[in-house]
mmCIF file of C-alpha atoms and ligand atoms in Angstrom:
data_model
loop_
_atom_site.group_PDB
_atom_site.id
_atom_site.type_symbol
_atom_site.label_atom_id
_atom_site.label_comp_id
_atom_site.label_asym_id
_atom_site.label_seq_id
_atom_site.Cartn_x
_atom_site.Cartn_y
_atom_site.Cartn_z
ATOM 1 C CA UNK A 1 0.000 0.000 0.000
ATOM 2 C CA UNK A 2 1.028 3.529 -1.005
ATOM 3 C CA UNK A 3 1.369 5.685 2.524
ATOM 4 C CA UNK A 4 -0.528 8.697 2.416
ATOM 5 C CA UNK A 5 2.252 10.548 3.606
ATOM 6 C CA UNK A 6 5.794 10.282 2.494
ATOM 7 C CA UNK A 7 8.136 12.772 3.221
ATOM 8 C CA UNK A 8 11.902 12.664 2.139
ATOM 9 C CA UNK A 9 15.113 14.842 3.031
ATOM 10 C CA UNK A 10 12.662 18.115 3.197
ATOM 11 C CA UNK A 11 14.149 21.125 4.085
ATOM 12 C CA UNK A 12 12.961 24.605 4.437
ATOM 13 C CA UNK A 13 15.085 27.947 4.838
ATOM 14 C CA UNK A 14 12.750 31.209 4.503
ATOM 15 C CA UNK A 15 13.819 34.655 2.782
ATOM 16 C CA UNK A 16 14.830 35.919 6.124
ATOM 17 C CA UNK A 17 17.648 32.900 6.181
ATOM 18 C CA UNK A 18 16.053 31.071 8.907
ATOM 19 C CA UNK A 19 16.098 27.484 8.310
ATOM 20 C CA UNK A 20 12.250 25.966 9.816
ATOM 21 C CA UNK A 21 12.803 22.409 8.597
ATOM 22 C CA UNK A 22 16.152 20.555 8.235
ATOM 23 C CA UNK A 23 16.480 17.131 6.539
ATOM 24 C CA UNK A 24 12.913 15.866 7.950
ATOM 25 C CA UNK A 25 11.952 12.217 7.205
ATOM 26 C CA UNK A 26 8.702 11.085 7.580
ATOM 27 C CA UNK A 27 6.025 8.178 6.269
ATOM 28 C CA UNK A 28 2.395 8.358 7.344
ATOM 29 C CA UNK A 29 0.358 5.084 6.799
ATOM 30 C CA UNK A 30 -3.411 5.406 5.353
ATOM 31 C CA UNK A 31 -5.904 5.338 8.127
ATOM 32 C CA UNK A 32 -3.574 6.616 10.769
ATOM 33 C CA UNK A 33 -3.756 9.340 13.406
ATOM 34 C CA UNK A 34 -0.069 10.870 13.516
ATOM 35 C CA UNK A 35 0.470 13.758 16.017
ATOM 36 C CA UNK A 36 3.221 15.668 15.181
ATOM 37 C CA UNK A 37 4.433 17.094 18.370
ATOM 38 C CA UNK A 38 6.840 19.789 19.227
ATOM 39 C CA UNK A 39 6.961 23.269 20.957
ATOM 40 C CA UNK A 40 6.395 26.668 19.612
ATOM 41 C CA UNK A 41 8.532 27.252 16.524
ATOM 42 C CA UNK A 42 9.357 23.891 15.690
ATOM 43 C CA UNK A 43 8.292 23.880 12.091
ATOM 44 C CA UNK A 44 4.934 22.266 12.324
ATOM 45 C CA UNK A 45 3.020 24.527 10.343
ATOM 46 C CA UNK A 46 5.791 25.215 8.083
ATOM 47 C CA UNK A 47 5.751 21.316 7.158
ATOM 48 C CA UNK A 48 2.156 21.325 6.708
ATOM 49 C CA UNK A 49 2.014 24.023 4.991
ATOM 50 C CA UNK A 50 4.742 22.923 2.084
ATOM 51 C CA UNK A 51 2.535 19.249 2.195
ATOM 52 C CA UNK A 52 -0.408 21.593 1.084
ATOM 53 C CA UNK A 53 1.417 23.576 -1.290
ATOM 54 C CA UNK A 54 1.121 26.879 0.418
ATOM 55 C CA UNK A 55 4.591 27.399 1.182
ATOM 56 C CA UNK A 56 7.542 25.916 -1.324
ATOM 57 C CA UNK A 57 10.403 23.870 0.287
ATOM 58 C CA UNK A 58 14.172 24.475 -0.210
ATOM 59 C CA UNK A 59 14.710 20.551 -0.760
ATOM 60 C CA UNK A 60 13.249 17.390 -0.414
ATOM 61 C CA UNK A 61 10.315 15.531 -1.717
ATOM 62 C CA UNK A 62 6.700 14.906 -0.614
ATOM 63 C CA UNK A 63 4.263 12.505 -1.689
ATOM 64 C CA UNK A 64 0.970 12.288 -1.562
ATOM 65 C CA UNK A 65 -0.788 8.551 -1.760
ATOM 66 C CA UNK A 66 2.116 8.099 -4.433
ATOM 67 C CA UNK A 67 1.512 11.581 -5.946
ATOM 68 C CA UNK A 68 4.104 14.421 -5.552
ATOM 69 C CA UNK A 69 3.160 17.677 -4.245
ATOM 70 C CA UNK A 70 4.545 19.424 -6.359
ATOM 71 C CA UNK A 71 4.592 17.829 -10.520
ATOM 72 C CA UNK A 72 1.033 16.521 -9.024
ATOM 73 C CA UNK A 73 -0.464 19.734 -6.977
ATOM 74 C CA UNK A 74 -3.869 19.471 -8.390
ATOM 75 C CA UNK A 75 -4.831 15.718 -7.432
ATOM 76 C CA UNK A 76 -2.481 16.433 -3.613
ATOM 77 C CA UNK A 77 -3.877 19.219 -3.125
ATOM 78 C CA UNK A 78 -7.723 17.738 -4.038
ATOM 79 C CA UNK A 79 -6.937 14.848 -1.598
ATOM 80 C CA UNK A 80 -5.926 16.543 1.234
ATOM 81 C CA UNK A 81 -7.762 18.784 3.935
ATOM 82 C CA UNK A 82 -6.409 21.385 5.831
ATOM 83 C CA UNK A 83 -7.903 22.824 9.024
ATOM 84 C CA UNK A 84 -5.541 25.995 9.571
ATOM 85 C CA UNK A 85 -4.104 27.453 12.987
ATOM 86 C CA UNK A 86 -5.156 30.954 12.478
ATOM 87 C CA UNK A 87 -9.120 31.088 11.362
ATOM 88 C CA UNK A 88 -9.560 32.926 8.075
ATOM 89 C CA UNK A 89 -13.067 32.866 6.982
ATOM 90 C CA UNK A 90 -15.314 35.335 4.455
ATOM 91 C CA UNK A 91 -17.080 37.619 6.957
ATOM 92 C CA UNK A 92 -20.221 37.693 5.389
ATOM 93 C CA UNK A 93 -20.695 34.464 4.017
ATOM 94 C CA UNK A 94 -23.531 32.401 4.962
ATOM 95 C CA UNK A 95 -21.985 28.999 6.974
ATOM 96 C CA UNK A 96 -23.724 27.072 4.020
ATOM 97 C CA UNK A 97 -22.441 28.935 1.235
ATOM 98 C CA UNK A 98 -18.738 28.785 2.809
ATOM 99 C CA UNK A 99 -18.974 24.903 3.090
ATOM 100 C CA UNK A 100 -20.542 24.470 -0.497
ATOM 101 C CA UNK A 101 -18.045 26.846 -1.999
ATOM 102 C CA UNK A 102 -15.123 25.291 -0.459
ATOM 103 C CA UNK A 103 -16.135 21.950 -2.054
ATOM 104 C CA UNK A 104 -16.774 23.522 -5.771
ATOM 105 C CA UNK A 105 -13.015 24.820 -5.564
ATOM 106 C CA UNK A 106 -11.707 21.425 -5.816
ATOM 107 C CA UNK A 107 -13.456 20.450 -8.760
ATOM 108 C CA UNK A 108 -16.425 18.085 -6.807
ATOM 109 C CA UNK A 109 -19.791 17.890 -8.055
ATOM 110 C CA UNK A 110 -22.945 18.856 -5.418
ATOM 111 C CA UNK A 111 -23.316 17.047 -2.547
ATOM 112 C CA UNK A 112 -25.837 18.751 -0.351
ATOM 113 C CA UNK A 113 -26.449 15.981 1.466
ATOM 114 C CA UNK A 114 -23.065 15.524 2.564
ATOM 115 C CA UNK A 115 -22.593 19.175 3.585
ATOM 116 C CA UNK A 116 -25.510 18.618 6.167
ATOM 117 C CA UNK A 117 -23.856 15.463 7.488
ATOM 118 C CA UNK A 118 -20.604 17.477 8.313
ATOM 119 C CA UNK A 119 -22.703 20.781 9.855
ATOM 120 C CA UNK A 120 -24.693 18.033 11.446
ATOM 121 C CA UNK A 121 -21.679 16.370 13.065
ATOM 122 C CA UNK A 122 -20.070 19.651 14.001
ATOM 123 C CA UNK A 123 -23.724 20.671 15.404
ATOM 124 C CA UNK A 124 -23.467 23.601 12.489
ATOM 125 C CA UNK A 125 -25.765 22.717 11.279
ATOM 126 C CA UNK A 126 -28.777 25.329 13.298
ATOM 127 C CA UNK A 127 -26.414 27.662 11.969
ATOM 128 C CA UNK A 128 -26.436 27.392 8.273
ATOM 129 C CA UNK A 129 -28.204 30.287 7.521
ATOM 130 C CA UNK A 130 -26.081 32.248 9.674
ATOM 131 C CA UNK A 131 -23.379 34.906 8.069
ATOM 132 C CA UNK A 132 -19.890 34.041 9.487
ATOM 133 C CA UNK A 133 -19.208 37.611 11.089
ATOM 134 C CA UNK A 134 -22.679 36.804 13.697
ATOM 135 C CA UNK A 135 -21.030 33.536 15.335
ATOM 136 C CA UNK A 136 -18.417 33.034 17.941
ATOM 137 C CA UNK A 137 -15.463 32.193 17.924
ATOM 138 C CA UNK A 138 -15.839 28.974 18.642
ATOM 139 C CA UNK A 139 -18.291 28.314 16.231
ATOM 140 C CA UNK A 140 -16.062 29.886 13.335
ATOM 141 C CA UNK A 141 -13.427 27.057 14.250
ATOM 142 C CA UNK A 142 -16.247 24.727 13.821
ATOM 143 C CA UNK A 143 -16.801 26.368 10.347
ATOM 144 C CA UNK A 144 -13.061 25.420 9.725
ATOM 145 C CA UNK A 145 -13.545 21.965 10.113
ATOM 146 C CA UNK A 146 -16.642 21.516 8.017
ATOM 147 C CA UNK A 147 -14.918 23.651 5.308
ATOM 148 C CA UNK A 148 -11.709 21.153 5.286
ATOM 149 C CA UNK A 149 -13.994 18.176 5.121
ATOM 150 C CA UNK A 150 -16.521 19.469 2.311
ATOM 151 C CA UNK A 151 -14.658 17.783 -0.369
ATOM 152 C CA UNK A 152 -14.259 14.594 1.376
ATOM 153 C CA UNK A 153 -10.123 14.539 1.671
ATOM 154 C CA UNK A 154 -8.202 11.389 2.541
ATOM 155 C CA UNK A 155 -5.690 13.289 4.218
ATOM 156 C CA UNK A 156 -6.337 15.247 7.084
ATOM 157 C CA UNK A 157 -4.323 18.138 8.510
ATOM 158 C CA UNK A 158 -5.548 19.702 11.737
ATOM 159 C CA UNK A 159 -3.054 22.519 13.214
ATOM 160 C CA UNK A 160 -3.161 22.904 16.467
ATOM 161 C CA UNK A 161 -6.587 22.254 16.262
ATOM 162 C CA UNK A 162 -7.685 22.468 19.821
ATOM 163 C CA UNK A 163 -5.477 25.749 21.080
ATOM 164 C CA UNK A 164 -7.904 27.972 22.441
ATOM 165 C CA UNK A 165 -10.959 26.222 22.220
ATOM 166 C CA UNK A 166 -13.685 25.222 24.440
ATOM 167 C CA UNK A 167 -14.055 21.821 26.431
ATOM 168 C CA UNK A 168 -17.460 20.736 24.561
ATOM 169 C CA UNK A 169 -15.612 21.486 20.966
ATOM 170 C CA UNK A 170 -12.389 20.072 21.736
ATOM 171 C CA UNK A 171 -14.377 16.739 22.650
ATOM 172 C CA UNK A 172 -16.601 17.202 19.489
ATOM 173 C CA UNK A 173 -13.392 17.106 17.849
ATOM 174 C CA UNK A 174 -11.921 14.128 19.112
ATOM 175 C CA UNK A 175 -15.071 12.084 18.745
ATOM 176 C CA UNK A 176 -15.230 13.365 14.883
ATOM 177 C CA UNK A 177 -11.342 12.468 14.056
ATOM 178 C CA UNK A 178 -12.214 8.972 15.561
ATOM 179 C CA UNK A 179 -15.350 8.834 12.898
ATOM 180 C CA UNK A 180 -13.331 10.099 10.445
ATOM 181 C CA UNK A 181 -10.496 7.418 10.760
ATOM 182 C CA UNK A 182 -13.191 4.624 11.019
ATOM 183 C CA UNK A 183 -14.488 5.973 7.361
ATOM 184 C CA UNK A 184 -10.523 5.791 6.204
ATOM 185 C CA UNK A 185 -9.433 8.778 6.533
ATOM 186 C CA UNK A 186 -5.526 9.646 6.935
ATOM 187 C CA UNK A 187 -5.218 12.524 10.043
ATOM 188 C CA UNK A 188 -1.915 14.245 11.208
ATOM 189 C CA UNK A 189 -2.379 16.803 13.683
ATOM 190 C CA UNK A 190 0.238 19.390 15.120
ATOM 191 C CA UNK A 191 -0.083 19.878 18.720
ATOM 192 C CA UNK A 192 2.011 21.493 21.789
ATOM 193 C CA UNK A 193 -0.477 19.748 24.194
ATOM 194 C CA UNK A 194 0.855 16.393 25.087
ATOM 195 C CA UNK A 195 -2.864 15.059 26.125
ATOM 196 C CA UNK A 196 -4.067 15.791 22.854
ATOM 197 C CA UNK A 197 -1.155 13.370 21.802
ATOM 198 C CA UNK A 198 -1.742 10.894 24.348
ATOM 199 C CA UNK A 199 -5.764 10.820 23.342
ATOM 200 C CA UNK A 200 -6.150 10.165 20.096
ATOM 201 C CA UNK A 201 -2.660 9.484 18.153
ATOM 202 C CA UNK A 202 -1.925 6.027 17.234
ATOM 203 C CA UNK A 203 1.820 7.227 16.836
ATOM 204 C CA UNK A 204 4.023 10.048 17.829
ATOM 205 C CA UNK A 205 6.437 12.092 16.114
ATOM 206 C CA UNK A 206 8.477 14.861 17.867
ATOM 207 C CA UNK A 207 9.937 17.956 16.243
ATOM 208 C CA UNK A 208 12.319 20.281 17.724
ATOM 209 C CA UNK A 209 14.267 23.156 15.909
ATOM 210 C CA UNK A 210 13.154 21.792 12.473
ATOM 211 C CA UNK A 211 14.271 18.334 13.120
ATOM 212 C CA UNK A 212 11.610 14.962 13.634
ATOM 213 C CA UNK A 213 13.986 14.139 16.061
ATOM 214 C CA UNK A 214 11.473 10.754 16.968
ATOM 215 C CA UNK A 215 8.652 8.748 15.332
ATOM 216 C CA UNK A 216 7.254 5.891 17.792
ATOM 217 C CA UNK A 217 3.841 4.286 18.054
ATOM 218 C CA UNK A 218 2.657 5.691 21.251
ATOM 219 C CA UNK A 219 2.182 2.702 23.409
ATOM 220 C CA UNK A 220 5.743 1.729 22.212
ATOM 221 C CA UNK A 221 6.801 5.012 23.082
ATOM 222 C CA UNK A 222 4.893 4.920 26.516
ATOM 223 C CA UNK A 223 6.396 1.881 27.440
ATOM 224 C CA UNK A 224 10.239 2.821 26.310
ATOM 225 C CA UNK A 225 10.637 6.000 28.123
ATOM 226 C CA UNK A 226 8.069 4.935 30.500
ATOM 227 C CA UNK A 227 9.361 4.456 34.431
ATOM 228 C CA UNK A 228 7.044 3.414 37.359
ATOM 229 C CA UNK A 229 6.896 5.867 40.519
ATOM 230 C CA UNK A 230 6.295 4.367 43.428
ATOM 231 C CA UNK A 231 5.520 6.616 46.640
ATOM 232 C CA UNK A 232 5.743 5.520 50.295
ATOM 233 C CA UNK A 233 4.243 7.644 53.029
ATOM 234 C CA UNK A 234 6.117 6.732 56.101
ATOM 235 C CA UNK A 235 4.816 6.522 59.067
ATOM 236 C CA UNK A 236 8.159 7.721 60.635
ATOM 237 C CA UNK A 237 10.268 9.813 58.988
ATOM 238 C CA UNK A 238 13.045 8.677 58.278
ATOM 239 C CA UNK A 239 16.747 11.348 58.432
ATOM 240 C CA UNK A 240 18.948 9.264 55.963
ATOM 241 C CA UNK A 241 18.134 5.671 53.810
ATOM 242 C CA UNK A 242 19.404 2.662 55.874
ATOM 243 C CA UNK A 243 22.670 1.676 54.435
ATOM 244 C CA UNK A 244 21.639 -1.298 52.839
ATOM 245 C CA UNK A 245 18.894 0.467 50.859
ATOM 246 C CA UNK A 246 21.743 2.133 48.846
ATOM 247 C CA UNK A 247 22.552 1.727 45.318
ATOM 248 C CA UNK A 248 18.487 0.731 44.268
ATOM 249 C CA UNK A 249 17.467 3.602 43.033
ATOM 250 C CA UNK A 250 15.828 4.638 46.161
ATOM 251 C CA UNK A 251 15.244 8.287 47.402
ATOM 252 C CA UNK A 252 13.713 9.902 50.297
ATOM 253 C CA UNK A 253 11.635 13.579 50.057
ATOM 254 C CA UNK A 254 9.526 15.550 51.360
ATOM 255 C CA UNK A 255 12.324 15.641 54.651
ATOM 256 C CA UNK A 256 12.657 11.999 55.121
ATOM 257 C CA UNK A 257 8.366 11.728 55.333
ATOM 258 C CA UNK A 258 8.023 9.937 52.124
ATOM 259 C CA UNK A 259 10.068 7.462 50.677
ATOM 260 C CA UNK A 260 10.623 7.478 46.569
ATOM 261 C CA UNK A 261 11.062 3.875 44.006
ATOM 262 C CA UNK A 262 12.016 4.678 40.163
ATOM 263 C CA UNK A 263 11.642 1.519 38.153
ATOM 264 C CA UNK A 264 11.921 0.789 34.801
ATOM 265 C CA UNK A 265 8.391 -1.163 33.664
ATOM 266 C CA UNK A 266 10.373 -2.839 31.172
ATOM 267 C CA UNK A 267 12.331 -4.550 33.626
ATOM 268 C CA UNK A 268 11.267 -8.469 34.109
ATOM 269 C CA UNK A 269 11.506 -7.979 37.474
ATOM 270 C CA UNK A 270 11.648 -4.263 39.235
ATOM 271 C CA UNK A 271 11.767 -5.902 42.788
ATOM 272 C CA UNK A 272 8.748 -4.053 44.671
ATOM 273 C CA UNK A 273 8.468 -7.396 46.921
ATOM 274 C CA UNK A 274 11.680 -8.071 47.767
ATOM 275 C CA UNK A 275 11.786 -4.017 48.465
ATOM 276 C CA UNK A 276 8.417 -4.011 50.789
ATOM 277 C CA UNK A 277 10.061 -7.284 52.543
ATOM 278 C CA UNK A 278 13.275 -5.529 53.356
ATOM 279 C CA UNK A 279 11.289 -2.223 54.260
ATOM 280 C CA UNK A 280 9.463 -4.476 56.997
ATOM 281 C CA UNK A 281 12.928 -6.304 58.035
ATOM 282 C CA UNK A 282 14.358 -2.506 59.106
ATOM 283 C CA UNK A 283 11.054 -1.833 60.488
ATOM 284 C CA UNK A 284 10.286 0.249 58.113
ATOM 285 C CA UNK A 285 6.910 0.925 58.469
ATOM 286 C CA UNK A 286 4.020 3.030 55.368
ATOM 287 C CA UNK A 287 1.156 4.551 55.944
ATOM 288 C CA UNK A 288 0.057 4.643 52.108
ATOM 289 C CA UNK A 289 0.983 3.600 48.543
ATOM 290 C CA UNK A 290 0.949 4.838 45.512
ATOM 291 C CA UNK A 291 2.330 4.279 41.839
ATOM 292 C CA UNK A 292 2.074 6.971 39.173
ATOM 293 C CA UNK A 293 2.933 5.672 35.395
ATOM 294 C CA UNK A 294 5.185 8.876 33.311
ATOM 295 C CA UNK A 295 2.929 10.527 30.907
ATOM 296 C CA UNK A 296 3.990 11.865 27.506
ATOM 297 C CA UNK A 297 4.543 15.350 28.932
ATOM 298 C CA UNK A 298 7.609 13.747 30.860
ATOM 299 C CA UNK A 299 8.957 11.846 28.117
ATOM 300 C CA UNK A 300 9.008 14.914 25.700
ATOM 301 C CA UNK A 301 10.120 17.356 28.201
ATOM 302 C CA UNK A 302 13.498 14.889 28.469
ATOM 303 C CA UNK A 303 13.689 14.417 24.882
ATOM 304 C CA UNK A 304 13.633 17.986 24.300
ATOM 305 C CA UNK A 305 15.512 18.862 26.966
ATOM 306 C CA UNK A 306 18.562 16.389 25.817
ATOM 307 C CA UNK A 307 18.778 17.400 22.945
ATOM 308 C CA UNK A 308 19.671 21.522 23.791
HETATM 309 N N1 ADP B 401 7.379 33.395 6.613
HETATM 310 C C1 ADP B 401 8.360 33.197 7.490
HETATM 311 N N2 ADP B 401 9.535 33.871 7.369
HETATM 312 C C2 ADP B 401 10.545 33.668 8.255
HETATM 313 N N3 ADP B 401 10.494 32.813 9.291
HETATM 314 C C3 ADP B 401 9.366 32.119 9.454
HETATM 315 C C4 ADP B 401 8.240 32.266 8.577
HETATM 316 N N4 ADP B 401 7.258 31.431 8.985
HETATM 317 C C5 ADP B 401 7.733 30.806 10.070
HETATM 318 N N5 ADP B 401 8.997 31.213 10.361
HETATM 319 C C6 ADP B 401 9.852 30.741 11.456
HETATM 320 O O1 ADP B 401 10.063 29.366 11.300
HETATM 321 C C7 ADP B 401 10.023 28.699 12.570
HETATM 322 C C8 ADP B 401 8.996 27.600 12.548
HETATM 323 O O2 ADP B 401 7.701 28.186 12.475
HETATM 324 P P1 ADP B 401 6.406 27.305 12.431
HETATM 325 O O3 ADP B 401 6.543 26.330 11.325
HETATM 326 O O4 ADP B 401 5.250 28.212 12.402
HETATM 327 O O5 ADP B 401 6.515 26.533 13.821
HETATM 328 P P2 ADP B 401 5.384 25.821 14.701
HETATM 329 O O6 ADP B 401 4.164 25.663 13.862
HETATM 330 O O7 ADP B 401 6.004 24.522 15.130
HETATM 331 O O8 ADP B 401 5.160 26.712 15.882
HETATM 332 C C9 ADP B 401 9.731 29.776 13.603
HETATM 333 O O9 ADP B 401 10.948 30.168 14.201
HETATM 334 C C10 ADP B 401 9.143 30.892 12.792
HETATM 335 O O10 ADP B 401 9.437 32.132 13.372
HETATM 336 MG MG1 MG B 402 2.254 26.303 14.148
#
């Protein structure tokens, strides 16, 4: 099968001679959700925004379900749907007219019926008589979303799609990315909020200073960089770690009150038993438990952090 996204040696350096995108590598499989994650000014909407033709690289190829963007831009460009970070809407269109319109520029025929299905789904759909300029703000993102579905794309772009926006849309959102992937379709989205990530992607990529520094399915990911925490509130504090507790990755905070266990969870055995035992052999005594897994937040702040 052709990937929907295939991405090779692209590099971007803008008038001003700043370099956005160095050397980036990157396949996307049909039917997948890809987050592309990275912080502010990592070149996420700069390599959107080349896959959709709007900005032209410096080097590098991209390919579209086996077309390239560039000797191909029509059929890409008719394949692929963009929701934008910035909103940029005609004022004083009707929310009907926008949708319809936006599906005429790419060359489909009438589908009335599936316009109301998408202001349906995005709950639009009250609103369709509406002009643009009366609704909020929220509701104009909304607009965005129907507009970069109305002619049906495979391929998905959604940047940033949920900065800024309300709890009810962002889970609107969500629940319509996992109907769209059920129906096929290809989504990459370009967040700087890890949960985002951790929700809905089915793999990870992290940018930083124009470079996909990582690609990893997200459990995988999860489970590499992932280490157990395991928290012991002692009963009596304790002023230093017995001396045969040293060397096992064992710390005390919290002045001695609460006792702290890193451990690997790929490890066959991490030894929380034979720990507990010995804790009761020193008299050692805990008044509570707990056992915290590392999110993606901690795993990309490290990442990021190693690599400056
Ligand atoms: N038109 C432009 N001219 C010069 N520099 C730009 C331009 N657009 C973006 N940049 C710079 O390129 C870098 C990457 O920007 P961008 O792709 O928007 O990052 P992200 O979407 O990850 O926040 C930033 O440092 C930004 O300032
Ligand atoms: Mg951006």
């Amino acid at each position: 099968m052709q990937p929907a996204l295939s991405i090779r040696n692209l590099s971007k350096t803008y008038a001003s001679g700043f370099t956005a995108l160095k050397g980036v590598d990157l396949e996307v499989q049909p039917g997948e959700i890809f987050a592309l994650l990275g912080p502010n000014g990592a070149g996420k909407t700069t390599l959107i925004g080349i896959v959709c033709g709007l900005v032209n690289a410096s080097g590098g190829a991209v390919s579209v379900h086996g077309d390239d963007i560039v000797t191909d831009y029509r059929k890409t460009r008719s394949i692929i749907g963009l929701v934008p970070q910035e909103v940029s809407l005609d004022a004083f269109e009707s929310v009907w007219a926008t949708i319809s319109y936006s599906r005429g520029l790419f060359g489909k025929s009438k589908n009335p019926a599936h316009i109301e299905k998408i202001l349906r789904t995005l709950s639009l759909w009250d609103k369709k008589d509406e002009k643009v300029i009366n609704l909020s703000g929220g509701m104009k993102r909304r607009v965005m979303i129907a507009k970069a579905l109305a002619h049906e794309p495979k391929l998905l772009f959604l940047d940033e799609p949920t900065a800024g926006v309300d709890v009810e849309l962002r889970r609107d959102m969500w629940a319509m990315v996992r109907e769209l992937r059920a129906t096929g379709v290809t989504i990459i989205l370009t967040t700087h909020y890890i949960e985002e990530a951790e929700e809905m992607a089915d793999r990870v990529g992290v940018i930083s200073k124009g470079e996909v520094i990582l690609v990893e399915d997200k459990v995988a990911l999860m489970r590499r960089f992932g280490k157990k925490r395991l928290e012991l509130e002692l009963v009596e504090p304790l002023a230093a770690l017995p001396a045969s507790f040293e060397g096992r990755g064992l710390e005390l905070a919290d002045d001695g009150r609460r006792l702290v266990y890193l451990y690997d969870t790929q490890a066959e055995r991490p030894g929380i038993t034979s720990l507990l035992a010995d804790l009761a052999a020193e008299n050692i005594r805990f008044r509570d438990l707990e056992t915290r897994q590392s999110s993606l937040e901690d795993i990309f702040v490290d990442l990021v952090r190693d690599r400056t």
